[in-house]
Short mmCIF file of C-alpha atoms in Angstrom, two decimals:
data_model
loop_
_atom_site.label_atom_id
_atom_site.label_comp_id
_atom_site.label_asym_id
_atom_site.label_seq_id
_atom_site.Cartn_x
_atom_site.Cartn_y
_atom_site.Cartn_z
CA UNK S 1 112.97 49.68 28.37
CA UNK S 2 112.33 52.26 30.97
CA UNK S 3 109.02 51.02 31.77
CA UNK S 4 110.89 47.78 32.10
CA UNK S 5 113.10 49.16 34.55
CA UNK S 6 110.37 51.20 36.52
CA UNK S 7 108.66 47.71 37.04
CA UNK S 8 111.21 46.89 39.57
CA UNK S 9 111.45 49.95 41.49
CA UNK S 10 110.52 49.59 45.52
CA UNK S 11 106.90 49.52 45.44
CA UNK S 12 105.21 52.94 46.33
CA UNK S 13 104.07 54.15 49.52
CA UNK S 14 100.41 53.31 49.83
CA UNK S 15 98.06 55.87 51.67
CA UNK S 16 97.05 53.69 55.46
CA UNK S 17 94.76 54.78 58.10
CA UNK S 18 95.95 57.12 61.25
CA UNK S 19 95.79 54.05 63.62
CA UNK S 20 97.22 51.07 61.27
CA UNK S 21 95.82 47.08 62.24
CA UNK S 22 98.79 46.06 63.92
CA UNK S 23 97.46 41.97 63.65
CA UNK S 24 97.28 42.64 59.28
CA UNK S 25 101.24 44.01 59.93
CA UNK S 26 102.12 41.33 61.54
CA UNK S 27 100.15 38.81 59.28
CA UNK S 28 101.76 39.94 56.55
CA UNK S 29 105.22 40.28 57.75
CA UNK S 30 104.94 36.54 58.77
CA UNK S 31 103.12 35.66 55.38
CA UNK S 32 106.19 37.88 53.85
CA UNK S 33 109.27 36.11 55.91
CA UNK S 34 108.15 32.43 55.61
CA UNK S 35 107.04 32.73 51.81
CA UNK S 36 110.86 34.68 51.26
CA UNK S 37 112.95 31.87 53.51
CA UNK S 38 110.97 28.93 51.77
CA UNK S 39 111.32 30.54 48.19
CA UNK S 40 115.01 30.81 49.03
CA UNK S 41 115.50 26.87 50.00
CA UNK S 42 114.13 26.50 46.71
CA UNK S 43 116.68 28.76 45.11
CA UNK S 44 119.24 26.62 46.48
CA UNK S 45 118.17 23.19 45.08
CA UNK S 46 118.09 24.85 41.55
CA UNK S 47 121.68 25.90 42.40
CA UNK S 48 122.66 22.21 43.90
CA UNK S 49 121.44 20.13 41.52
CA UNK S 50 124.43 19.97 39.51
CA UNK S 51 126.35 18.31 42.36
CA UNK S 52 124.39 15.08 43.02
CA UNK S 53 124.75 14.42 39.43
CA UNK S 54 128.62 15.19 39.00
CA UNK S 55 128.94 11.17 40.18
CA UNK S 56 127.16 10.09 37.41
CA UNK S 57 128.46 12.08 34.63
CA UNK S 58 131.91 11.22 35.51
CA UNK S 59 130.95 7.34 35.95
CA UNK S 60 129.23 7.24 32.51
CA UNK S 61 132.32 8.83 31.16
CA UNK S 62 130.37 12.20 30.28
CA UNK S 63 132.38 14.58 31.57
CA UNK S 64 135.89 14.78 33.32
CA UNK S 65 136.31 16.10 36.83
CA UNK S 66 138.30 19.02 35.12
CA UNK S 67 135.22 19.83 33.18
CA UNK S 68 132.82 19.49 36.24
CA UNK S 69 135.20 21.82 37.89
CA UNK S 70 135.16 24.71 35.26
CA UNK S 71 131.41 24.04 34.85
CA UNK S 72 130.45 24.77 38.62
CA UNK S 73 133.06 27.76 38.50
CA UNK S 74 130.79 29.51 36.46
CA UNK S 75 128.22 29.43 38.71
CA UNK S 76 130.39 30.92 41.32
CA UNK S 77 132.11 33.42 39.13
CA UNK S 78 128.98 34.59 38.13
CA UNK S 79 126.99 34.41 41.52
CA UNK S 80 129.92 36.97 42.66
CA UNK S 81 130.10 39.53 40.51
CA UNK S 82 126.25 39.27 40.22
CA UNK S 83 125.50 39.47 44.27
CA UNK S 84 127.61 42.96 44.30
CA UNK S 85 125.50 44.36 41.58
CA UNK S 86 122.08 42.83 42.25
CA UNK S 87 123.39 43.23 45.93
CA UNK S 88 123.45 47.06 45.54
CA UNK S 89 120.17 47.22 43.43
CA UNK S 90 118.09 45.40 45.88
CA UNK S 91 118.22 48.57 47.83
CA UNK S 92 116.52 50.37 45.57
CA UNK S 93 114.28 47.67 43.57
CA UNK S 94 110.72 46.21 44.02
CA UNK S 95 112.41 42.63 46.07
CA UNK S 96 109.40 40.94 45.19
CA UNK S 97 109.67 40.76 41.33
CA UNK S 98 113.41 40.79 42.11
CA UNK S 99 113.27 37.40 43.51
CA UNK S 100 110.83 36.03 41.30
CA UNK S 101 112.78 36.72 38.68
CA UNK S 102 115.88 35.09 39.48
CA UNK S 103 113.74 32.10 40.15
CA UNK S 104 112.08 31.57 37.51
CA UNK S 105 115.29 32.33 35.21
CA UNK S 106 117.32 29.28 37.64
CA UNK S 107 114.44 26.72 36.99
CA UNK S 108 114.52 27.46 33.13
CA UNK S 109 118.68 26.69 33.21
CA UNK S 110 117.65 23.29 35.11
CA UNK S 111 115.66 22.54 32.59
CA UNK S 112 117.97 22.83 30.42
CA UNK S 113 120.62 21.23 31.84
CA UNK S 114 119.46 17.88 31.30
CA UNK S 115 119.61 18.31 27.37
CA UNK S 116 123.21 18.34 26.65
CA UNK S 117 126.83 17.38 27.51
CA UNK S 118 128.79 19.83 25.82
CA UNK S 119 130.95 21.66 28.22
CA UNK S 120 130.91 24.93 26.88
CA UNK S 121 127.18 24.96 26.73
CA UNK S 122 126.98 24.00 30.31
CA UNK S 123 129.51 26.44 31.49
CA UNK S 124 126.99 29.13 29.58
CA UNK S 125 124.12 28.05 30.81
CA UNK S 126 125.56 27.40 34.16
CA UNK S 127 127.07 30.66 34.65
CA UNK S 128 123.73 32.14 33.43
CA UNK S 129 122.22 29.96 36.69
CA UNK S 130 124.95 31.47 38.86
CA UNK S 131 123.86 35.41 37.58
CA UNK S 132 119.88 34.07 38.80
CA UNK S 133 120.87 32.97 41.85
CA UNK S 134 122.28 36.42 42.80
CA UNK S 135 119.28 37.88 42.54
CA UNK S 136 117.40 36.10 45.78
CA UNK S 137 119.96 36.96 48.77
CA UNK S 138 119.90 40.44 48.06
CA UNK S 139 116.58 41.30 48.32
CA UNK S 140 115.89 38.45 51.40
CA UNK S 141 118.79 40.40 53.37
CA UNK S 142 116.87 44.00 52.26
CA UNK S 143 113.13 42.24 53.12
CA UNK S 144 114.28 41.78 56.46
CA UNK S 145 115.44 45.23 57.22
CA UNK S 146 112.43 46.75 55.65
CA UNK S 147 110.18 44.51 57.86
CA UNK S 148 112.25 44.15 61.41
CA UNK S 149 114.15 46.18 63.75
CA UNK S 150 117.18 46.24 64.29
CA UNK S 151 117.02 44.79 68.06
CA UNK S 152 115.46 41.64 66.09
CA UNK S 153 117.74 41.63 63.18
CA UNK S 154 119.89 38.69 64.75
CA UNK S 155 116.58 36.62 65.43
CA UNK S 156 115.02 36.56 62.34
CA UNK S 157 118.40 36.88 59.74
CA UNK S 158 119.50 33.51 61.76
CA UNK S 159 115.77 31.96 61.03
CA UNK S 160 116.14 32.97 57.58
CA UNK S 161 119.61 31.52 57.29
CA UNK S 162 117.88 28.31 57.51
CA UNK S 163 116.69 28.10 54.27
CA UNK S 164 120.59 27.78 53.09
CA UNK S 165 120.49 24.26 54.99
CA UNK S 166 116.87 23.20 54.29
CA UNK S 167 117.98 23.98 50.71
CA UNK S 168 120.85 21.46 50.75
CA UNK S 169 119.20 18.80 52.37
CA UNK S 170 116.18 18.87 49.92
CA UNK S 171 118.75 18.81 47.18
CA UNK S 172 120.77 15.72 48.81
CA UNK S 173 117.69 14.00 49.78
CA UNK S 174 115.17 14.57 47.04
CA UNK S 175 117.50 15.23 44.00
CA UNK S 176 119.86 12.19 44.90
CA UNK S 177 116.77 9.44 44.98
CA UNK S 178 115.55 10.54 41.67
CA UNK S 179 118.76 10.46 39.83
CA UNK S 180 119.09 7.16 41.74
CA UNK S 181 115.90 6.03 40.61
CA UNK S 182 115.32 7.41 37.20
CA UNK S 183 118.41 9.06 35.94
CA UNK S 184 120.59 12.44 36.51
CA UNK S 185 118.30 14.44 33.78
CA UNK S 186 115.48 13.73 36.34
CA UNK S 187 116.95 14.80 38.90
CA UNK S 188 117.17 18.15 36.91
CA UNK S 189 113.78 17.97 36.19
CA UNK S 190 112.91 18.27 39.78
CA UNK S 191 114.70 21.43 40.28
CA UNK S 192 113.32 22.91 38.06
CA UNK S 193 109.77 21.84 39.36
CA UNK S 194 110.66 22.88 42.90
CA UNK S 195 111.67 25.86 41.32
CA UNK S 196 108.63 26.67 39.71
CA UNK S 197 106.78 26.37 43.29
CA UNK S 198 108.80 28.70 45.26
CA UNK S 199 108.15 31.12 42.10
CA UNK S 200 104.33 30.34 43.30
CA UNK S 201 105.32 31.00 46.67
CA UNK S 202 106.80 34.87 46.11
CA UNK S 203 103.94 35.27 43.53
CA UNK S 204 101.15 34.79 45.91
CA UNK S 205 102.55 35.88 49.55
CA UNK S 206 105.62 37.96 49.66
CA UNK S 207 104.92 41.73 50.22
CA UNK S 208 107.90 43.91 48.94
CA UNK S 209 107.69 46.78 51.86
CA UNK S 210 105.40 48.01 54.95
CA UNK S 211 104.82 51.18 52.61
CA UNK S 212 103.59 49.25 50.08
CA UNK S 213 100.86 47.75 52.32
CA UNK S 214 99.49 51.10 53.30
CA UNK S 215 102.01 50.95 56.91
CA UNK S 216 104.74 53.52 57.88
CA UNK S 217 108.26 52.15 57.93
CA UNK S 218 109.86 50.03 60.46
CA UNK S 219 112.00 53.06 62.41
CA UNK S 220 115.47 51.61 63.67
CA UNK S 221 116.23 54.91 65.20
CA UNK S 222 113.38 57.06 67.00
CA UNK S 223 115.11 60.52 66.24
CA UNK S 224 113.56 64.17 66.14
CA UNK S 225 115.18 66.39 63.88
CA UNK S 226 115.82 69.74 64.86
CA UNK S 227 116.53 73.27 62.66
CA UNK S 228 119.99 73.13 61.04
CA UNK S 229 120.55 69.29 60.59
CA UNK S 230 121.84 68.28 57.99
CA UNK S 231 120.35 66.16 55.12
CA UNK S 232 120.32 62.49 55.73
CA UNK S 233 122.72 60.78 53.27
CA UNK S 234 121.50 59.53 50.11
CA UNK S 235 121.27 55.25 49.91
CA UNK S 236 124.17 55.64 47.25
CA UNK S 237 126.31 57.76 49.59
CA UNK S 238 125.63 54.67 52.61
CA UNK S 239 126.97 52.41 49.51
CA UNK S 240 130.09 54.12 49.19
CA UNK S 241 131.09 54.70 52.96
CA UNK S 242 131.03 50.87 52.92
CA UNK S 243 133.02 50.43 50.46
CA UNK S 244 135.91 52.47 52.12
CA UNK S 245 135.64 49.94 55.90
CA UNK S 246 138.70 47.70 56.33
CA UNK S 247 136.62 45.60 58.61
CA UNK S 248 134.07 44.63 56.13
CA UNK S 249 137.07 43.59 53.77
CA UNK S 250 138.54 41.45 56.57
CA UNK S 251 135.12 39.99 57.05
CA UNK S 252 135.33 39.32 53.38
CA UNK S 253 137.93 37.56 53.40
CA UNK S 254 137.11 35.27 56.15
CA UNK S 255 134.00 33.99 54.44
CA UNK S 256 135.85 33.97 51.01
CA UNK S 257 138.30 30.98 52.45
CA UNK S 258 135.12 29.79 54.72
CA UNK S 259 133.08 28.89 51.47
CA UNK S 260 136.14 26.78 50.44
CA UNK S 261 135.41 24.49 53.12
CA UNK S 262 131.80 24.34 52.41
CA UNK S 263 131.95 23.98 48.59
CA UNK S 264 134.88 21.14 49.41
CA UNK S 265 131.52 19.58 51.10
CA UNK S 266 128.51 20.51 49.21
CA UNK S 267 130.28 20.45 46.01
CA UNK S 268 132.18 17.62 46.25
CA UNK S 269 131.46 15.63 49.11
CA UNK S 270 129.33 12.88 47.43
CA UNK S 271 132.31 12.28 44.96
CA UNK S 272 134.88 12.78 47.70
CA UNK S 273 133.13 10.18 49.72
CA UNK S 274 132.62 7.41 46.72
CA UNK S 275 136.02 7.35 45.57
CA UNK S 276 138.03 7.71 48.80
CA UNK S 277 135.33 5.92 51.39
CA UNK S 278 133.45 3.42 48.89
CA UNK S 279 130.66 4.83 49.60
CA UNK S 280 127.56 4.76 47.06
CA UNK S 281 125.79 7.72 45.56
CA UNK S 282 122.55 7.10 48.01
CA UNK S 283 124.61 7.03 50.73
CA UNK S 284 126.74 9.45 50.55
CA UNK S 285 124.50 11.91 49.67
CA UNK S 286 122.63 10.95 52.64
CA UNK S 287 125.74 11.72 54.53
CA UNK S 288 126.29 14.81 53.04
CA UNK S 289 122.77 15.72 53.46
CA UNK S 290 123.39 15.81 57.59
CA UNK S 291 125.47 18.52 56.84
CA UNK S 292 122.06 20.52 55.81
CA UNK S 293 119.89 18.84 58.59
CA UNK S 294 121.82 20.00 61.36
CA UNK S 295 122.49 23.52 59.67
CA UNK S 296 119.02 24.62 60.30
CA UNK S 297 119.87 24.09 63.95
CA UNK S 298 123.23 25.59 63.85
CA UNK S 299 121.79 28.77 61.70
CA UNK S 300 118.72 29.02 63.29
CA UNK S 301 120.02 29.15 66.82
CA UNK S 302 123.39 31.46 66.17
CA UNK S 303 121.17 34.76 65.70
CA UNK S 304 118.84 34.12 68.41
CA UNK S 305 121.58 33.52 70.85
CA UNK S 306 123.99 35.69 69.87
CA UNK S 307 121.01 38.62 70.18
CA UNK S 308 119.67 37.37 73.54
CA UNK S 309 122.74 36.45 75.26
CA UNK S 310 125.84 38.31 73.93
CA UNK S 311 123.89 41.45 73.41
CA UNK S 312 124.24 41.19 69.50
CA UNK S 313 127.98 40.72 69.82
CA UNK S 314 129.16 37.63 67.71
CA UNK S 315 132.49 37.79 67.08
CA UNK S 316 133.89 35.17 70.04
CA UNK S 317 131.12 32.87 68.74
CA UNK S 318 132.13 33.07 64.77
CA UNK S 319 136.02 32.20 66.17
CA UNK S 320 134.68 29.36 68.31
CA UNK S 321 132.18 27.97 65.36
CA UNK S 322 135.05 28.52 62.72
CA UNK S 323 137.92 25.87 64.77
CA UNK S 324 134.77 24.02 65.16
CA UNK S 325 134.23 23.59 60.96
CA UNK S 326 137.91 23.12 60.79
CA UNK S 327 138.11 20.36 63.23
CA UNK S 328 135.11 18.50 61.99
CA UNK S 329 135.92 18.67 58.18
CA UNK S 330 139.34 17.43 59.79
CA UNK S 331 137.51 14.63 60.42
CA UNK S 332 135.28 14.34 57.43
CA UNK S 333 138.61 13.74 55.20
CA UNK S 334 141.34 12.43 57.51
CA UNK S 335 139.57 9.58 59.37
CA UNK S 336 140.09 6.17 57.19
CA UNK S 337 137.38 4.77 55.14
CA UNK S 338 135.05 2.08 57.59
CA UNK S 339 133.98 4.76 59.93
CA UNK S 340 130.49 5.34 59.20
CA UNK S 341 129.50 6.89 62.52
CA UNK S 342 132.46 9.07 62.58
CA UNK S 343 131.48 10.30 59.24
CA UNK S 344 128.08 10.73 60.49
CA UNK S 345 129.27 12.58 63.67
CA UNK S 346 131.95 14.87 61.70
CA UNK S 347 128.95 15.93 59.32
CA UNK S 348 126.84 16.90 62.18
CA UNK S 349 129.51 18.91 63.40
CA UNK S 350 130.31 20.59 60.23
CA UNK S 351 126.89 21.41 59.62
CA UNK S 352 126.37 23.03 63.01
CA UNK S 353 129.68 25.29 62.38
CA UNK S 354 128.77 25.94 59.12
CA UNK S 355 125.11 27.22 59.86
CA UNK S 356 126.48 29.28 62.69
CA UNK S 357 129.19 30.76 60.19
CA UNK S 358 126.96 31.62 57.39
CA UNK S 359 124.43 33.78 59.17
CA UNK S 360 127.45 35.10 60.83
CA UNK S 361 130.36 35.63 58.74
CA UNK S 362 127.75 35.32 55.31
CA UNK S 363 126.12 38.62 56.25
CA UNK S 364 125.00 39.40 59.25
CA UNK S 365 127.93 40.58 60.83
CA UNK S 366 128.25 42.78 58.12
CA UNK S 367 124.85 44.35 58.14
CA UNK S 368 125.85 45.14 61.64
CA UNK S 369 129.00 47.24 60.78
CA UNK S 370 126.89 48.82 57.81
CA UNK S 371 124.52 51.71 57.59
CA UNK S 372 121.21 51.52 57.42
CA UNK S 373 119.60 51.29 53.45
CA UNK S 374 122.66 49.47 52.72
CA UNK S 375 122.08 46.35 53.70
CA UNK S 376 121.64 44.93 49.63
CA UNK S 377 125.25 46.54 49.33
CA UNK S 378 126.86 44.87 52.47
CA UNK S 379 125.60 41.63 51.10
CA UNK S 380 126.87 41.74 47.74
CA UNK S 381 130.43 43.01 49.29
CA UNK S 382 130.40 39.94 51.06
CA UNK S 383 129.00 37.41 48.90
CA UNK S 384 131.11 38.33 45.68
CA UNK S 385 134.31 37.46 48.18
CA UNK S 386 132.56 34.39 48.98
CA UNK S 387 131.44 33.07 45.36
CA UNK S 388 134.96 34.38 44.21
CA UNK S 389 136.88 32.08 47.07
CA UNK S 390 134.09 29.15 45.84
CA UNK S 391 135.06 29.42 42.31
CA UNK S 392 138.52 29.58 42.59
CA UNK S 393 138.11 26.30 45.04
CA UNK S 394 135.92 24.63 42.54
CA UNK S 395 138.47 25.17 40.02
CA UNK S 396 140.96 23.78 42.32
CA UNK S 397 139.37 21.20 43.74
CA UNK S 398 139.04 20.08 39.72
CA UNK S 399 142.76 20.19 39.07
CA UNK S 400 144.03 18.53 42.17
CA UNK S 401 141.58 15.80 41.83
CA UNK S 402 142.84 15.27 37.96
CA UNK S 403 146.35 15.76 39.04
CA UNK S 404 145.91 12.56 41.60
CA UNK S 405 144.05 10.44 39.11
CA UNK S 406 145.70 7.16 38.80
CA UNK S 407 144.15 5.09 35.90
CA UNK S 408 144.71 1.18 36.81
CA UNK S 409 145.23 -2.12 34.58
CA UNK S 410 141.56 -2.87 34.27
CA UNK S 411 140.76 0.71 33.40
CA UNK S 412 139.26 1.89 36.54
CA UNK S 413 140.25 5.17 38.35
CA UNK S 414 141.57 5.34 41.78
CA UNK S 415 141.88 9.45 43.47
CA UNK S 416 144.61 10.48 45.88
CA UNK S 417 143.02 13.15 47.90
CA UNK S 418 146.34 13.95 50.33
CA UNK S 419 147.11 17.27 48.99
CA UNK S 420 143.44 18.15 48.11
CA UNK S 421 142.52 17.66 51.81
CA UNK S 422 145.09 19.99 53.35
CA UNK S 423 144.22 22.74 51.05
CA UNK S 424 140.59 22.58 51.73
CA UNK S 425 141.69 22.34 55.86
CA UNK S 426 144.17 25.30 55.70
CA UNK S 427 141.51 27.45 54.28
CA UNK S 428 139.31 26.91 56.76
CA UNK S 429 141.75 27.35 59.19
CA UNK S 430 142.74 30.78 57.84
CA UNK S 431 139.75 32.56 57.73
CA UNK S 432 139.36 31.47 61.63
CA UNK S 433 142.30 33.50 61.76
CA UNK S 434 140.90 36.61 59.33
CA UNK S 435 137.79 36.73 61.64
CA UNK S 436 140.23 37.37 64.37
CA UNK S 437 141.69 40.15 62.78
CA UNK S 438 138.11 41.68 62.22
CA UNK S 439 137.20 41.20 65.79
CA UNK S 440 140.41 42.94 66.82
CA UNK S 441 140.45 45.76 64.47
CA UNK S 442 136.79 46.47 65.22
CA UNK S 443 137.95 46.45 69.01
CA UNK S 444 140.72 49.23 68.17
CA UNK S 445 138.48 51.16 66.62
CA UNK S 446 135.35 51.09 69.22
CA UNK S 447 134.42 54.37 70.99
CA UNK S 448 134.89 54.15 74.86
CA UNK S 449 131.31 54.80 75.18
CA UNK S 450 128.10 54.09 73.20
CA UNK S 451 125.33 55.89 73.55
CA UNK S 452 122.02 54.44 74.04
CA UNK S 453 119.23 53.71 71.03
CA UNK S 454 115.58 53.83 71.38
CA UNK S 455 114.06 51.81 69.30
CA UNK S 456 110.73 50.42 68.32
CA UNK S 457 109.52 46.82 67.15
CA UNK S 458 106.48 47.95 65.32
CA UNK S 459 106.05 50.40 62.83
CA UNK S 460 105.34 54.22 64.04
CA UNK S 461 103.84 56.86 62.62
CA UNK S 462 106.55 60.07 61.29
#
């Protein structure tokens, strides 16, 4: 057991040269960053594939929307308590294995998946994927401050980000045509397959550290200690100082109701947009899958901007990008049925919102406000608000939908989705107004003056 546990410790320091090969560094820091983002769109389809087939079960009279709901709940009840604990032990661990871990454990549930349609098996198994799936964000968000500056944390978190929305479209895309084609165990049996690769991926071209490659560490801060400092404060110590910052639990908050919205989308768009719009499961996914396309732009851009142009101040931007998602999903379930274009135009909206708000309100704002070797920890702080605002939404979302279910004369169903709408909307709306309230306490509680930080964008010798 302990040699277990050693396994997936942060990779020793390896001895390197006085003068290290700067081109290797940045080789494998590019080898190490695209091999992470694409293994993490990968993560995602194993974690999505349950909603393109949620159509299908309930049309073949599988499973009840109720049942769907509690099923995908697990997944988010477990994906939040699991982020704050694998969250916190990505700062210490070996992210590599981490990651490949989790992976392999999500394709082996989609594999699975496909074999039943007992709901209390699925809820296990499900949940099981949702414990998995904690274990990639963590050590992506601690990759990227072992490898990068801070001056470039924006830049690169925001590229990474990307991988949430390449993720999604895949899923929408890819999944949806084979369980259009062939059947919704297929389209399980793809996840798990595109699983499988981005295990390959990690395997073959992810490095877990600089240290571990025989290069000192990445310095944020160029500081010389002098006689009578005081010890630098443990990891754990970083951990708990977190803990006690009302702004991080304000910025918790705001992407707990913000994952509402998204989940209302990505969870149950497709269905949303068959039974209110008649739409069919092709299309509709396809629709739902511009959402993804046009988060990659949204995502990819907010760091980059927000670091070049606002000086790494993001705040004004998540407000503006937040009544941005609000209006568009507005749109998404208020315009009538007919509209295709202004379907098309709301999802491109919402996806460009939503990008922007999860690299900004799904972590990187809060690896701003935390200290440094705590990154794993602000993560899981904020993602087991999130997952716990998606769960309780998916369980929701179930209810309300079963509550509106009107059963006709010839047996078919018809959905009222009045009341279902305005509680997805006023979410969203509220955690505009939470991210306001972080903004403004942060304000209250700036110094008058900062003092200036050297830092360096390659590694540097102690």
């Amino acid at each position: 057991m302990i040699s277990l546990l050693n396994a997936f410790k942060a990779a020793p320091a390896r001895p390197g040269p006085a003068n290290p090969d700067m081109d290797r560094f940045k080789r494998l820091r590019w080898q190490t960053f695209l091999s992470m983002s694409l293994s993490y769109a990968l993560f995602y389809v194993c974690r999505l594939s349950f909603n393109v087939v949620k159509p299908a079960l309930v049309a073949h009279n599988l499973l009840s929307p109720a049942q769907l709901g509690i099923i995908g709940s697990a997944l988010f009840f477990a994906y939040a308590i699991g982020k704050l604990v694998n969250g916190f032990l990505a700062d210490h661990a070996n992210v590599r294995r981490f990651m490949m871990l989790g992976l392999l454990l999500s394709a082996l549930v989609n594999a699975c998946m496909g074999l039943t349609t007992n709901t209390v098996i699925l809820t296990l198994i499900w949940g099981l994927n949702g414990w998995a799936q904690s274990m990639g964000v963590g050590p992506c968000v601690v990759s990227l401050s072992r490898w990068y500056s801070d001056k470039e944390r924006g830049t690169f978190y925001g590229f990474w980000s990307i991988a949430h929305s390449l993720g999604e479209a895949l899923t929408y895309v890819a999944v949806a045509a084979v369980v259009v084609t062939w059947g919704w165990q297929y389209g399980y049996g793809l996840a798990t397959l595109m699983g499988l690769a981005g295990l390959a991926l990690i395997f073959f071209f992810m490095a877990d550290s600089p240290q571990s490659c025989g290069f000192p560490p990445v310095h944020h801060e160029a500081q010389t200690p002098t006689p009578g400092d005081s010890p630098a404060p443990s990891i754990f110590s970083k951990q708990l100082a977190l803990l006690k910052n009302p702004a991080l639990w304000l910025l918790a908050m705001a992407s707990c109701l913000m994952y509402i919205g998204r989940y209302a989308v990505i969870s149950w768009g497709v269905f949303f947009l068959e039974n209110a719009k008649a739409y069919n499961t092709l299309s509709a996914s396809t629709l739902i899958s511009i959402t993804g396309v046009f988060g990659i732009i949204g995502t990819g851009l907010s760091g980059l901007i927000s670091d070049r142009f606002f000086n790494g101040k993001r705040n004004a931007l998540a407000m503006l990008f937040g009544l941005m998602n609000t209006l568009s999903l507005s749109a998404f379930l208020f315009v009538p049925a007919g509209h295709y274009w202004l379907d098309a135009t709301a999802m491109l909206f919402f996806g460009l919102s939503m990008g922007a708000l999860l690299c900004f309100l799904g972590g990187l704002m809060a690896t701003d406000i935390a200290a440094k070797g705590a990154a794993g920890a602000a993560l899981g702080m904020i993602g087991i608000a999130s997952y716990a605002g998606a769960a309780a939404g998916e369980i929701l979302t179930g209810v309300l939908i079963e509550h509106g279910t009107t059963v006709l004369s010839d047996g078919s169903k018809a959905y009222d989705f009045q009341t279902l709408s305005i509680f997805w909307v006023c979410a969203s709306l509220v955690s505009v107004l939470m991210t306001a309230l972080f903004a403004l306490h942060l304000q209250q509680r700036r110094p008058p003056t900062l003092p200036k930080r050297k830092e360096t964008l390659v590694p540097v010798q102690p």
